[in-house]
Coordinates of C-alpha atoms and ligand atoms in Angstrom, one line a residue:
X1 CA 50.5 -27.9 -18.6
X2 CA 47.0 -28.5 -17.4
X3 CA 46.0 -25.0 -18.3
X4 CA 47.0 -25.6 -21.8
X5 CA 44.8 -28.5 -22.0
X6 CA 41.9 -26.5 -20.7
X7 CA 42.6 -23.5 -22.9
X8 CA 43.0 -25.8 -25.8
X9 CA 39.6 -27.3 -25.3
X10 CA 38.2 -23.9 -24.6
X11 CA 39.5 -22.4 -27.8
X12 CA 38.1 -25.1 -30.0
X13 CA 35.6 -22.6 -31.3
X14 CA 38.5 -20.7 -32.8
X15 CA 39.9 -23.7 -34.5
X16 CA 41.1 -23.1 -37.9
X17 CA 39.9 -26.1 -39.8
X18 CA 41.4 -27.4 -43.0
X19 CA 40.1 -30.6 -44.2
X20 CA 41.6 -32.9 -46.8
X21 CA 40.6 -36.3 -47.9
X22 CA 43.0 -38.0 -45.5
X23 CA 44.3 -35.2 -43.5
X24 CA 42.7 -32.7 -41.1
X25 CA 44.7 -29.8 -39.9
X26 CA 43.7 -27.6 -36.9
X27 CA 45.6 -24.9 -35.3
X28 CA 45.2 -23.7 -31.7
X29 CA 47.1 -21.4 -29.4
X30 CA 48.3 -22.3 -25.9
X31 CA 50.2 -20.7 -23.0
X32 CA 52.8 -22.3 -20.7
X33 CA 54.1 -20.9 -17.5
X34 CA 57.9 -20.7 -16.9
X35 CA 59.0 -23.2 -14.2
X36 CA 55.6 -25.1 -14.3
X37 CA 54.5 -28.2 -16.1
X38 CA 52.7 -27.6 -19.5
X39 CA 50.3 -30.1 -20.9
X40 CA 49.6 -30.1 -24.6
X41 CA 46.6 -32.2 -25.7
X42 CA 46.3 -33.6 -29.1
X43 CA 42.5 -33.3 -29.7
X44 CA 42.3 -35.7 -32.5
X45 CA 39.3 -37.5 -34.0
X46 CA 41.2 -40.7 -34.1
X47 CA 40.8 -43.0 -31.2
X48 CA 44.0 -43.6 -29.3
X49 CA 43.8 -47.4 -29.2
X50 CA 44.5 -48.0 -32.9
X51 CA 46.3 -44.8 -33.7
X52 CA 49.8 -43.6 -33.2
X53 CA 50.7 -40.1 -32.1
X54 CA 53.9 -38.4 -33.0
X55 CA 55.0 -34.9 -31.9
X56 CA 57.3 -32.5 -33.7
X57 CA 58.5 -29.1 -32.6
X58 CA 59.7 -26.7 -35.2
X59 CA 60.1 -29.6 -37.6
X60 CA 62.1 -31.6 -35.1
X61 CA 60.6 -34.9 -33.9
X62 CA 60.3 -34.8 -30.1
X63 CA 61.8 -37.7 -28.1
X64 CA 61.0 -38.5 -24.4
X65 CA 63.5 -37.0 -22.0
X66 CA 63.6 -36.1 -18.3
X67 CA 61.7 -32.9 -19.3
X68 CA 59.4 -34.3 -21.9
X69 CA 56.9 -37.1 -21.4
X70 CA 54.3 -38.3 -24.0
X71 CA 51.3 -40.5 -23.2
X72 CA 49.0 -41.0 -26.1
X73 CA 47.3 -37.7 -26.9
X74 CA 49.1 -35.9 -24.1
X75 CA 52.5 -34.2 -24.2
X76 CA 54.0 -33.0 -20.9
X77 CA 56.7 -30.3 -20.7
X78 CA 57.5 -30.9 -17.1
X79 CA 59.7 -27.9 -16.4
X80 CA 58.8 -25.3 -19.0
X81 CA 61.4 -22.8 -20.1
X82 CA 61.2 -19.7 -22.3
X83 CA 62.8 -21.8 -25.2
X84 CA 59.9 -24.2 -25.1
X85 CA 57.7 -21.7 -26.9
X86 CA 57.0 -22.5 -30.6
X87 CA 54.9 -24.6 -33.0
X88 CA 54.1 -28.1 -31.9
X89 CA 52.5 -30.5 -34.4
X90 CA 50.8 -33.6 -33.3
X91 CA 50.3 -36.2 -36.1
X92 CA 47.9 -39.0 -35.4
X93 CA 47.3 -41.8 -37.8
X94 CA 45.9 -45.2 -38.3
X95 CA 46.2 -47.3 -41.3
X96 CA 43.8 -45.3 -43.4
X97 CA 43.7 -41.8 -41.9
X98 CA 46.1 -39.3 -40.6
X99 CA 45.4 -36.0 -38.8
X100 CA 47.5 -33.1 -37.8
X101 CA 46.9 -30.7 -34.9
X102 CA 49.1 -27.6 -34.7
X103 CA 49.6 -25.9 -31.4
X104 CA 51.4 -22.6 -31.0
X105 CA 52.8 -22.4 -27.5
X106 CA 53.8 -19.1 -25.8
X107 CA 55.5 -19.1 -22.5
X108 CA 54.7 -16.6 -19.7
X109 CA 56.8 -15.6 -16.7
X110 CA 54.1 -16.7 -14.2
X111 CA 53.5 -17.9 -11.7
X112 CA 49.9 -17.0 -12.6
X113 CA 48.7 -17.1 -16.1
X114 CA 47.2 -14.0 -17.7
X115 CA 44.5 -15.8 -19.7
X116 CA 41.8 -17.6 -17.8
X117 CA 38.4 -19.0 -18.1
X118 CA 35.8 -16.4 -17.1
X119 CA 32.9 -17.4 -14.8
X120 CA 30.1 -14.9 -14.5
X121 CA 28.1 -15.0 -11.4
X122 CA 25.5 -12.8 -9.6
X123 CA 25.8 -11.7 -6.1
X124 CA 24.7 -14.3 -3.6
X125 CA 25.3 -17.2 -6.0
X126 CA 27.5 -20.1 -5.1
X127 CA 30.3 -21.4 -7.3
X128 CA 32.7 -24.3 -7.3
X129 CA 36.1 -24.3 -9.0
X130 CA 37.6 -27.7 -9.7
X131 CA 41.2 -28.7 -10.3
X132 CA 40.6 -32.5 -10.3
X133 CA 42.7 -34.8 -12.5
X134 CA 40.1 -34.5 -15.2
X135 CA 40.8 -30.9 -15.5
X136 CA 44.5 -31.0 -14.7
X137 CA 46.0 -34.4 -15.6
X138 CA 49.1 -35.2 -13.7
X139 CA 51.9 -37.7 -13.9
X140 CA 52.8 -39.7 -10.9
X141 CA 51.3 -38.8 -7.6
X142 CA 49.5 -35.6 -6.6
X143 CA 51.0 -34.2 -3.5
X144 CA 48.7 -31.2 -2.9
X145 CA 46.5 -28.6 -4.6
X146 CA 46.9 -25.1 -3.3
X147 CA 44.4 -22.2 -4.1
X148 CA 45.7 -18.8 -4.8
X149 CA 43.7 -15.7 -5.3
X150 CA 45.0 -12.8 -7.5
X151 CA 48.4 -14.6 -7.4
X152 CA 48.6 -14.7 -3.6
X153 CA 48.3 -17.9 -1.6
X154 CA 45.1 -18.2 0.4
X155 CA 46.2 -21.2 2.4
X156 CA 43.2 -23.2 1.1
X157 CA 44.0 -26.7 0.0
X158 CA 42.0 -29.3 -1.9
X159 CA 41.1 -30.2 -5.5
X160 CA 37.9 -28.1 -5.2
X161 CA 37.2 -24.6 -4.1
X162 CA 33.7 -23.7 -3.0
X163 CA 32.5 -20.1 -2.8
X164 CA 29.2 -19.6 -1.2
X165 CA 27.1 -16.4 -1.4
X166 CA 29.6 -14.5 -3.5
X167 CA 29.8 -10.7 -3.2
X168 CA 31.6 -8.0 -5.2
X169 CA 34.7 -8.6 -3.1
X170 CA 34.8 -12.3 -4.3
X171 CA 35.8 -11.0 -7.8
X172 CA 39.2 -12.0 -8.9
X173 CA 41.5 -14.7 -10.4
X174 CA 41.5 -18.0 -8.6
X175 CA 44.5 -20.2 -9.4
X176 CA 45.0 -23.8 -8.4
X177 CA 48.6 -25.0 -8.1
X178 CA 48.7 -28.7 -8.5
X179 CA 51.9 -30.1 -7.1
X180 CA 52.7 -33.7 -8.2
X181 CA 55.7 -36.0 -7.7
X182 CA 57.0 -37.7 -10.7
X183 CA 60.2 -39.7 -10.9
X184 CA 61.3 -38.3 -7.5
X185 CA 60.9 -34.7 -8.5
X186 CA 58.2 -32.2 -7.6
X187 CA 56.4 -30.4 -10.4
X188 CA 53.6 -27.9 -10.5
X189 CA 50.7 -27.5 -12.9
X190 CA 48.3 -24.6 -12.6
X191 CA 44.9 -23.6 -13.8
X192 CA 43.3 -20.2 -13.4
X193 CA 39.6 -19.2 -13.2
X194 CA 38.5 -15.6 -13.4
X195 CA 35.4 -14.8 -11.4
X196 CA 33.3 -11.9 -12.4
X197 CA 30.4 -10.9 -10.0
X198 CA 27.5 -8.9 -11.2
X199 CA 25.3 -6.8 -8.9
X200 CA 22.1 -8.7 -8.4
X201 CA 19.3 -6.7 -9.8
X202 CA 16.3 -6.1 -7.6
X203 CA 13.7 -8.5 -8.9
X204 CA 10.2 -7.1 -9.1
X205 CA 7.4 -9.4 -9.5
X206 CA 4.9 -8.2 -12.0
X207 CA 1.7 -7.0 -10.4
X208 CA -1.9 -6.2 -11.3
X209 CA -2.4 -3.1 -9.2
X210 CA -6.0 -2.6 -10.0
X211 CA -8.6 -4.2 -10.4
X212 CA -8.0 -7.1 -8.0
X213 CA -11.6 -8.3 -8.0
X214 CA -14.1 -5.8 -9.1
X215 CA -17.7 -5.9 -10.2
X216 CA -19.0 -3.4 -12.8
X217 CA -22.7 -2.7 -13.2
X218 CA -23.5 -2.4 -16.9
X219 CA -26.3 -2.7 -19.3
X220 CA -26.3 -5.3 -22.2
X221 CA -25.6 -3.7 -25.5
X222 CA -23.6 -0.8 -24.3
X223 CA -19.9 -0.5 -24.9
X224 CA -17.3 -0.6 -22.1
X225 CA -13.6 -0.2 -21.7
X226 CA -12.1 -2.4 -19.0
X227 CA -8.9 -1.1 -17.6
X228 CA -6.1 -2.7 -15.8
X229 CA -3.2 -0.9 -14.1
X230 CA 0.0 -2.9 -13.9
X231 CA 3.5 -2.8 -12.4
X232 CA 5.6 -4.4 -15.1
X233 CA 9.1 -4.3 -13.6
X234 CA 12.3 -2.3 -13.8
X235 CA 13.7 -0.7 -16.9
X236 CA 12.4 -0.5 -20.5
X237 CA 13.7 -3.9 -21.3
X238 CA 11.5 -5.8 -19.0
X239 CA 8.6 -5.0 -21.3
X240 CA 10.1 -7.2 -24.0
X241 CA 9.8 -10.4 -21.9
X242 CA 6.5 -9.5 -20.4
X243 CA 3.1 -10.5 -21.8
X244 CA -0.1 -8.7 -20.9
X245 CA -3.4 -10.1 -22.1
X246 CA -7.1 -10.4 -21.2
X247 CA -9.0 -13.6 -20.6
X248 CA -12.7 -14.1 -20.8
X249 CA -14.1 -17.0 -18.8
X250 CA -10.5 -18.4 -18.6
X251 CA -10.0 -18.3 -22.4
X252 CA -7.9 -15.9 -24.3
X253 CA -10.0 -12.8 -25.0
X254 CA -8.8 -12.3 -28.6
X255 CA -10.5 -15.4 -29.9
X256 CA -12.3 -15.5 -33.2
X257 CA -15.6 -15.8 -31.3
X258 CA -15.3 -12.1 -30.3
X259 CA -13.8 -10.4 -33.3
X260 CA -14.7 -6.9 -32.2
X261 CA -12.8 -6.8 -28.9
X262 CA -9.7 -4.6 -28.9
X263 CA -6.8 -4.9 -26.5
X264 CA -4.2 -2.2 -25.9
X265 CA -1.3 -1.7 -23.7
X266 CA 0.4 1.6 -22.8
X267 CA 3.4 1.9 -20.6
X268 CA 4.9 4.7 -18.5
X269 CA 8.3 4.9 -16.8
X270 CA 8.2 6.4 -13.3
X271 CA 10.8 7.1 -10.7
X272 CA 13.6 4.6 -10.2
X273 CA 13.0 3.3 -13.7
X274 CA 9.9 1.4 -12.6
X275 CA 7.8 0.6 -15.6
X276 CA 4.0 0.8 -15.2
X277 CA 1.4 -0.2 -17.7
X278 CA -2.2 0.1 -18.4
X279 CA -4.0 -2.5 -20.4
X280 CA -7.4 -1.8 -21.8
X281 CA -10.0 -4.2 -23.3
X282 CA -12.5 -2.4 -25.4
X283 CA -15.8 -4.2 -25.6
X284 CA -18.0 -2.5 -28.3
X285 CA -21.1 -4.3 -27.2
X286 CA -21.8 -6.2 -24.0
X287 CA -23.3 -9.5 -24.9
X288 CA -25.7 -11.2 -22.5
X289 CA -23.2 -14.1 -22.0
X290 CA -20.7 -11.7 -20.6
X291 CA -22.6 -11.5 -17.3
X292 CA -21.3 -13.6 -14.5
X293 CA -18.1 -14.8 -16.1
X294 CA -14.7 -13.5 -15.1
X295 CA -12.7 -11.0 -17.2
X296 CA -9.1 -11.4 -16.2
X297 CA -6.2 -9.2 -16.9
X298 CA -3.0 -11.3 -16.9
X299 CA 0.6 -10.2 -16.6
X300 CA 3.3 -12.7 -17.1
X301 CA 7.1 -12.5 -17.2
X302 CA 10.1 -14.5 -16.1
X303 CA 9.8 -13.0 -12.6
X304 CA 6.3 -14.2 -12.1
X305 CA 2.7 -13.6 -13.0
X306 CA -0.4 -11.9 -11.6
X307 CA -4.1 -11.8 -12.4
X308 CA -6.7 -9.1 -11.8
X309 CA -10.4 -9.9 -12.2
X310 CA -13.4 -8.0 -13.3
X311 CA -17.0 -9.2 -13.3
X312 CA -19.8 -7.6 -15.3
X313 CA -23.2 -7.5 -13.6
X314 CA -26.4 -6.4 -15.0
X315 CA -27.3 -3.0 -13.8
X316 CA -30.8 -3.4 -12.4
X317 CA -31.5 0.2 -12.5
X318 CA -35.3 0.0 -12.3
X319 CA -34.9 -1.6 -8.9
X320 CA -32.7 1.2 -7.9
X321 CA -35.2 3.7 -9.1
X322 CA -38.1 2.0 -7.2
X323 CA -35.9 1.9 -4.2
X324 CA -35.3 5.6 -4.5
X325 CA -38.9 6.4 -5.1
X326 CA -40.0 4.4 -2.0
X327 CA -37.3 5.5 0.4
X328 CA -36.9 9.2 -0.5
X329 CA -40.4 10.4 0.7
X330 CA -40.0 8.5 4.0
X331 CA -36.7 10.1 4.5
X332 CA -38.1 13.5 3.6
X333 CA -40.9 13.0 6.1
X334 CA -38.6 12.0 8.9
X335 CA -36.2 14.9 8.2
X336 CA -39.1 17.3 7.9
X337 CA -40.7 16.1 11.1
X338 CA -37.4 16.5 13.0
X339 CA -36.8 20.0 11.5
X340 CA -40.4 21.0 12.1
X341 CA -40.3 20.0 15.8
X342 CA -37.0 21.8 16.2
X343 CA -38.1 25.0 14.6
X344 CA -41.8 24.9 15.5
X345 CA -41.7 27.7 17.9
X346 CA -39.6 29.9 15.6
X347 CA -42.0 29.3 12.8
X348 CA -45.1 30.1 14.9
X349 CA -43.4 33.2 16.3
X350 CA -42.5 34.3 12.8
X351 CA -46.0 33.7 11.6
X352 CA -47.5 35.6 14.4
X353 CA -45.0 38.4 13.8
X354 CA -46.0 38.5 10.1
X355 CA -49.7 38.7 11.0
X356 CA -49.0 41.3 13.6
X357 CA -50.6 39.1 16.2
X358 CA -47.7 39.4 18.6
X359 CA -48.3 43.1 19.2
X360 CA -52.0 43.4 19.6
X361 CA -53.6 41.8 22.6
X362 CA -56.3 39.8 20.8
X363 CA -59.7 38.6 21.8
X364 CA -60.1 41.3 24.4
X365 CA -57.1 40.3 26.4
X366 CA -55.4 43.2 27.9
X367 CA -52.3 41.4 29.2
X368 CA -50.1 38.8 27.7
X369 CA -49.4 37.4 31.1
X370 CA -50.2 37.8 34.7
X371 CA -46.9 37.3 36.5
X372 CA -46.6 36.0 40.0
X373 CA -43.3 35.4 41.5
X374 CA -42.9 33.4 44.7
X375 CA -40.3 33.8 47.4
X376 CA -38.5 30.9 48.9
X377 CA -39.1 29.9 52.4
X378 CA -35.7 31.3 53.3
X379 CA -35.6 35.1 53.5
X380 CA -33.4 37.1 51.1
X381 CA -33.7 35.3 47.8
X382 CA -33.5 38.1 45.3
X383 CA -32.9 36.1 42.1
X384 CA -36.6 35.6 41.5
X385 CA -37.3 39.2 42.2
X386 CA -34.6 40.4 39.9
X387 CA -35.9 38.1 37.1
X388 CA -39.5 39.1 37.6
X389 CA -39.0 42.8 38.1
X390 CA -36.0 43.7 35.9
X391 CA -35.2 41.0 33.3
X392 CA -38.7 40.0 32.4
X393 CA -40.0 43.5 31.7
X394 CA -36.9 44.5 29.8
X395 CA -37.0 41.5 27.5
X396 CA -40.7 41.1 27.0
X397 CA -42.1 44.5 27.4
X398 CA -39.4 46.7 26.0
X399 CA -38.0 44.5 23.3
X400 CA -41.1 42.6 22.2
X401 CA -43.9 45.0 23.2
X402 CA -45.8 42.5 25.3
X403 CA -47.9 43.6 28.1
X404 CA -47.4 42.1 31.5
X405 CA -49.2 42.4 34.8
X406 CA -46.5 41.7 37.3
X407 CA -47.9 41.1 40.8
X408 CA -45.9 43.2 43.2
X409 CA -45.1 45.8 40.6
X410 CA -48.4 46.6 39.0
X411 CA -50.6 45.9 42.1
X412 CA -48.9 49.0 43.7
X413 CA -48.8 51.4 40.8
X414 CA -52.3 50.7 39.6
X415 CA -53.6 50.4 43.2
X416 CA -55.2 47.2 42.3
X417 CA -56.6 45.3 45.3
X418 CA -56.8 41.6 45.7
X419 CA -60.5 41.9 44.7
X420 CA -59.6 43.2 41.2
X421 CA -57.0 40.5 40.6
X422 CA -59.7 38.3 39.1
X423 CA -60.5 41.0 36.5
X424 CA -56.8 41.2 35.6
X425 CA -56.7 37.4 35.4
X426 CA -59.7 37.3 33.1
X427 CA -57.9 39.8 30.8
X428 CA -54.7 37.8 30.7
X429 CA -53.7 35.2 28.1
X430 CA -51.5 33.3 30.5
X431 CA -50.6 33.1 34.1
X432 CA -46.8 32.9 34.7
X433 CA -45.7 31.5 38.0
X434 CA -42.1 32.0 38.9
X435 CA -40.7 29.5 41.4
X436 CA -37.4 30.1 43.2
X437 CA -34.8 27.3 43.3
X438 CA -34.3 25.6 46.6
X439 CA -30.5 25.9 46.4
X440 CA -30.5 29.6 46.4
X441 CA -27.4 31.2 47.8
X442 CA -27.8 31.3 51.6
X443 CA -25.2 33.9 52.1
X444 CA -27.4 36.6 50.5
X445 CA -28.2 39.4 52.9
X446 CA -31.7 38.9 54.2
X447 CA -34.2 41.5 53.1
X448 CA -36.0 42.1 56.3
X449 CA -39.6 43.1 56.2
X450 CA -39.9 42.8 52.5
X451 CA -42.9 44.9 51.8
X452 CA -43.8 43.0 48.6
X453 CA -43.9 39.7 50.4
X454 CA -47.3 38.3 50.4
X455 CA -48.9 36.8 53.5
X456 CA -49.8 33.1 53.2
X457 CA -53.5 34.0 53.4
X458 CA -53.3 36.5 50.6
X459 CA -51.4 33.9 48.5
X460 CA -54.0 31.2 49.0
X461 CA -56.7 33.7 47.8
X462 CA -54.6 34.5 44.8
X463 CA -54.0 30.8 44.0
X464 CA -57.7 30.1 44.2
X465 CA -58.5 33.0 41.9
X466 CA -55.9 31.7 39.4
X467 CA -57.4 28.2 39.6
X468 CA -60.9 29.6 39.1
X469 CA -60.0 31.9 36.2
X470 CA -59.0 28.9 34.0
X471 CA -56.2 30.9 32.4
X472 CA -53.5 28.6 31.2
X473 CA -50.6 28.3 33.6
X474 CA -47.0 28.8 32.7
X475 CA -44.4 27.8 35.2
X476 CA -40.9 29.3 35.2
X477 CA -38.3 27.7 37.5
X478 CA -35.7 30.3 38.2
X479 CA -33.1 27.9 39.6
X480 CA -32.2 24.3 40.3
X481 CA -34.7 22.1 42.2
X482 CA -37.5 24.5 42.1
X483 CA -39.5 24.5 45.3
X484 CA -42.9 23.1 44.3
X485 CA -44.0 22.9 47.9
X486 CA -44.8 26.6 47.6
X487 CA -47.7 25.8 45.3
X488 CA -51.0 24.4 46.6
X489 CA -52.1 21.0 45.3
X490 CA -54.7 22.4 43.0
X491 CA -52.1 24.5 41.1
X492 CA -49.5 21.7 41.0
X493 CA -52.1 19.4 39.4
X494 CA -53.0 21.9 36.7
X495 CA -49.5 22.4 35.5
X496 CA -48.8 20.8 32.1
X497 CA -45.5 19.3 31.4
X498 CA -44.9 21.3 28.2
X499 CA -45.5 24.6 30.0
X500 CA -42.7 24.4 32.5
X501 CA -39.6 26.5 31.5
X502 CA -36.3 26.7 33.3
X503 CA -34.6 30.1 33.5
X504 CA -30.9 30.4 34.1
X505 CA -28.8 33.6 34.2
X506 CA -26.9 32.1 31.2
X507 CA -29.9 32.2 28.9
X508 CA -29.1 34.3 25.9
X509 CA -31.5 37.2 24.9
X510 CA -32.3 35.3 21.6
X511 CA -32.3 31.9 23.4
X512 CA -34.9 29.3 23.2
X513 CA -36.2 30.1 26.7
X514 CA -37.5 33.5 25.5
X515 CA -39.0 32.2 22.3
X516 CA -40.9 29.6 24.3
X517 CA -42.1 32.1 26.7
X518 CA -43.3 34.4 23.9
X519 CA -44.9 31.4 22.2
X520 CA -47.0 30.6 25.2
X521 CA -48.2 34.1 26.0
X522 CA -49.0 35.5 22.5
Ligands
NAG601 C1 41.0 -44.9 -38.7 O1 40.2 -43.9 -38.1 C2 39.0 -43.5 -38.8 C3 38.4 -42.3 -38.2 O2 38.2 -42.6 -36.8 C4 38.1 -44.7 -38.9 O3 37.0 -44.4 -39.6 C5 38.8 -45.9 -39.5 O4 38.1 -47.0 -39.4 C6 40.2 -46.2 -38.8 N1 40.9 -47.2 -39.5 C7 41.3 -48.3 -38.9 C8 42.0 -49.2 -39.8 O5 41.2 -48.5 -37.7
NAG602 C1 59.5 -27.1 -41.5 O1 59.5 -27.9 -42.7 C2 58.7 -27.4 -43.8 C3 58.9 -28.3 -45.0 O2 59.3 -29.6 -44.6 C4 59.2 -26.0 -44.1 O3 58.4 -25.5 -45.2 C5 59.2 -25.1 -42.9 O4 59.6 -23.8 -43.2 C6 59.9 -25.7 -41.8 N1 59.7 -24.9 -40.6 C7 60.7 -24.6 -39.7 C8 60.3 -23.7 -38.6 O5 61.8 -24.9 -39.9
NAG603 C1 43.7 -44.0 -24.7 O1 43.0 -43.1 -23.9 C2 42.4 -43.6 -22.7 C3 41.6 -42.5 -22.1 O2 41.4 -41.5 -22.9 C4 43.5 -44.1 -21.8 O3 42.9 -44.7 -20.7 C5 44.3 -45.1 -22.6 O4 45.4 -45.5 -21.8 C6 44.8 -44.5 -23.9 N1 45.5 -45.6 -24.7 C7 46.8 -45.4 -25.1 C8 47.3 -46.5 -25.9 O5 47.4 -44.3 -24.9
NAG604 C1 63.4 -26.3 -13.6 O1 64.4 -25.6 -14.2 C2 65.0 -24.7 -13.5 C3 66.0 -24.0 -14.4 O2 65.9 -24.3 -15.7 C4 65.7 -25.3 -12.3 O3 66.2 -24.3 -11.5 C5 64.6 -26.1 -11.5 O4 65.2 -26.8 -10.4 C6 63.9 -27.0 -12.4 N1 62.9 -27.7 -11.6 C7 62.7 -29.0 -11.6 C8 61.6 -29.5 -10.7 O5 63.3 -29.7 -12.3
NAG605 C1 42.4 -11.4 -13.5 O1 43.0 -11.8 -14.8 C2 42.6 -11.0 -15.9 C3 43.2 -11.6 -17.1 O2 44.6 -11.8 -16.9 C4 43.0 -9.6 -15.7 O3 42.5 -8.8 -16.7 C5 42.3 -9.1 -14.4 O4 42.7 -7.8 -14.1 C6 42.7 -10.0 -13.2 N1 41.9 -9.6 -12.1 C7 42.4 -9.3 -10.9 C8 41.5 -9.0 -9.9 O5 43.6 -9.4 -10.7
NAG606 C1 25.4 -13.4 2.0 O1 26.3 -12.4 2.2 C2 25.8 -11.1 2.7 C3 26.9 -10.1 2.9 O2 28.0 -10.5 2.2 C4 25.0 -11.4 4.0 O3 24.4 -10.2 4.4 C5 24.0 -12.4 3.8 O4 23.4 -12.7 5.0 C6 24.6 -13.7 3.2 N1 23.6 -14.6 2.9 C7 23.7 -15.9 3.3 C8 22.5 -16.8 2.9 O5 24.6 -16.3 3.8
NAG607 C1 58.3 -32.3 -2.8 O1 57.2 -31.9 -2.1 C2 57.1 -32.6 -0.8 C3 55.8 -32.2 -0.2 O2 55.4 -31.0 -0.6 C4 58.3 -32.2 0.0 O3 58.2 -32.9 1.2 C5 59.5 -32.6 -0.7 O4 60.6 -32.2 0.0 C6 59.5 -32.0 -2.1 N1 60.7 -32.4 -2.8 C7 61.5 -31.7 -3.6 C8 62.7 -32.3 -4.2 O5 61.3 -30.5 -3.6
NAG608 C1 -3.6 2.1 -28.0 O1 -3.5 3.3 -27.2 C2 -2.7 4.4 -27.7 C3 -2.6 5.5 -26.7 O2 -3.8 5.7 -26.1 C4 -3.3 4.8 -29.0 O3 -2.5 5.8 -29.6 C5 -3.4 3.6 -29.9 O4 -4.1 4.0 -31.1 C6 -4.2 2.5 -29.3 N1 -4.2 1.3 -30.2 C7 -5.3 0.6 -30.4 C8 -5.1 -0.6 -31.3 O5 -6.3 0.9 -29.9
NAG609 C1 -17.5 -20.4 -19.0 O1 -16.7 -21.6 -18.8 C2 -17.3 -22.7 -18.2 C3 -16.3 -23.8 -18.0 O2 -15.0 -23.3 -17.9 C4 -18.5 -23.1 -19.1 O3 -19.2 -24.2 -18.5 C5 -19.4 -22.0 -19.3 O4 -20.4 -22.3 -20.3 C6 -18.6 -20.8 -19.9 N1 -19.5 -19.7 -20.0 C7 -19.6 -18.9 -21.1 C8 -20.6 -17.9 -21.1 O5 -18.8 -19.1 -22.1

C-alpha cells in the first residue's frame, strides 16, 4: 500500500492531465503486492477539510469493509488479492469544484515489488533509506520494520537503514516490510529502493606543470610567447568544464587595454586518457609596464584550480657584456698562467729542439753535465751506480745526444786525473750530483773493494773544485730520504730548491723527470 503512495507521487511527472472548468482528471499507475497492504493516495488539489472524497472501482462505489479502509485522501486495501487490480477513481469535491483522479492498479505476486525508486550513488558515499510513517502510512500500530535485500531478510530492524561507505557489492534492491496491527490483525506494507553504485572516478586536480614561478629576461618592444603546460584531467570531457586563462597583474589578460594579446590552448591526450594542455599568451610587443608584474596562467575546473606565474624582467644585457669583458681576460690570464707553468719545461725543450740548441754544446761547453754519484755509507748500494752508469747514459746520451762526463766512467777511459777535473768542470753546463737514498736495501751483497769508490780525501778535493768552478749544481736523489750528510756544508748551501730532482725506478722514459733534467743541462 505504502509503495503505491510513493510510486504514485513518483510518477506525477507522467500524469496525464485533462482540465475542465470544474473538473480535473489525472491518471496514474500503481502496483500492489498480493497478501500485502496497498495504499492508494488521492493526490487532489482540494484540501481535505472542506472536501469529500469518494472512491469507485470499475464504476462501483467502494464501501468500507474489513479489507478496505478509507481515510480522507487515502484508501487502504489491507490484504490485497489478484482481483483487487483495476481502475480506481477518486472523486474529490467541495461546493464549487470537483476533481477526479484515476489510478490503474496492477497486482504482483510479491513479496518484493519489481518496480522501485532508483538511488544512484558513488563508491564510498553514504546513504539512508527511510520507511517512516511519512513514506509508509499505516493504520493502527506499527509492530516492526524489517529490511530485506534482494528479497532476502537481512535481520536488520528499524524504520531507517543506513549504509556507510557503499561499495559495488552494496548494489541491490532494499525492501522494508512494515508490519502493523490494525483491528487485531497483522498486516504488511512494503517499499523498495533500488541502489545503484557507480565506480568512483579517480579525481585529478588540475595542475599547472610549468612554469610555477619563473622569470624571463626580455627587452621592451620585443614580442614573446608565454607558455604554460597543464594537466587538465581525465578524459576528453573534462576539458568542457575546465577554464584556462591568463591574468596580468591579477586582471584578466584579454582586457580591452591590451587588444593585441592572443591566447591559445591546445590539448593532447596521453596514456590512461590523461588530458594535457598547453596554453600560450602571445604578446606582440612588451610594454614597459609589463616589467615586475605577475603574468599568471590559471586553470580552473570543478576538481580544483591552480596557478603558474611568470615575471618579465628587463634584460640588462649591457651589464652582462661588461661583466664578460671584465672577467674574461682575468680568467684567460689565470688559465694561461696555470697552463704555462705546467708546460713550461716542455715549451722550452721544444723551443730548444727547434733551434737545434739541444744538440750542440754551446758557448764553448763540451759537456752538458759533469756527473758525480755518491755511494752511501753502507757498502753495496748499487742503485746509484746503476742509474749513473747505465740508465743516465742510455737516456741522455743515446736518446737525446747529450754529452755527459760521468765521474768513475770517463775518468778511467780518458785517463783524466783529479787535476784535470777542473778543466772538465769549466767545460760543463751543469754539475749533477747523484745522492743515494738512506733506506737502500741492506740485503744487497756488499761489493767489496769497489775500485770506483773515492777516498774521502779525493772527494773533498772534488767538492772544492765543484764549488770553485761556479757551475750550476743539479741534485738527483735516487731514493727516499737522500743522505745529504754525504755532502759538505759548502755544497749543501749552494743547492737551489728548484734544482733538486727525485729519481725513482718507476719514472717513465718520457716522464717529467727526464724533461727537467734535460731542461737544466741544455
Ligand atoms: C473549493 O476548492 C477550490 C480549490 O481549492 C477553492 O478555490 C474553493 O474556494 C473551494 N470552495 C469552497 C467553497 O471551499
Ligand atoms: C463505467 O461507466 C461508464 C459510464 O457511466 C461507462 O462508459 C464505462 O464503460 C463503465 N466502465 C466499466 C468498467 O464498467
Ligand atoms: C486532512 O489531512 C490531514 C493531513 O494531511 C489530516 O491530519 C486530517 O485528519 C485530514 N482531515 C480529514 C477530514 O480527513
Ligand atoms: C489475506 O488473505 C489470505 C487469502 O485471501 C488469507 O490467507 C490471509 O490470512 C489474509 N491475511 C490477513 C492478515 O487477513
Ligand atoms: C532490483 O530490481 C530491479 C527492478 O525490479 C531489477 O531490474 C534488478 O535486477 C534488481 N536487482 C537485483 C540485484 O536483484
Ligand atoms: C570503505 O570501504 C573500503 C572497502 O570496502 C575500505 O577499504 C575503506 O577503508 C572504507 N572507508 C571508510 C572510510 O570506512
Ligand atoms: C502479529 O505480530 C505479532 C508480533 O510480530 C505477533 O506476536 C502476533 O502473534 C501476530 N499476530 C497474528 C495474528 O499473526
Ligand atoms: C592556436 O594553436 C593552434 C595550433 O598551434 C593553431 O592551429 C591555431 O591557429 C591557434 N589559434 C590562435 C587563435 O592562435
Ligand atoms: C598592478 O596592480 C596593482 C594593484 O593590484 C597596482 O597598484 C599597480 O599599479 C598595477 N600595475 C600595473 C602596471 O598595472
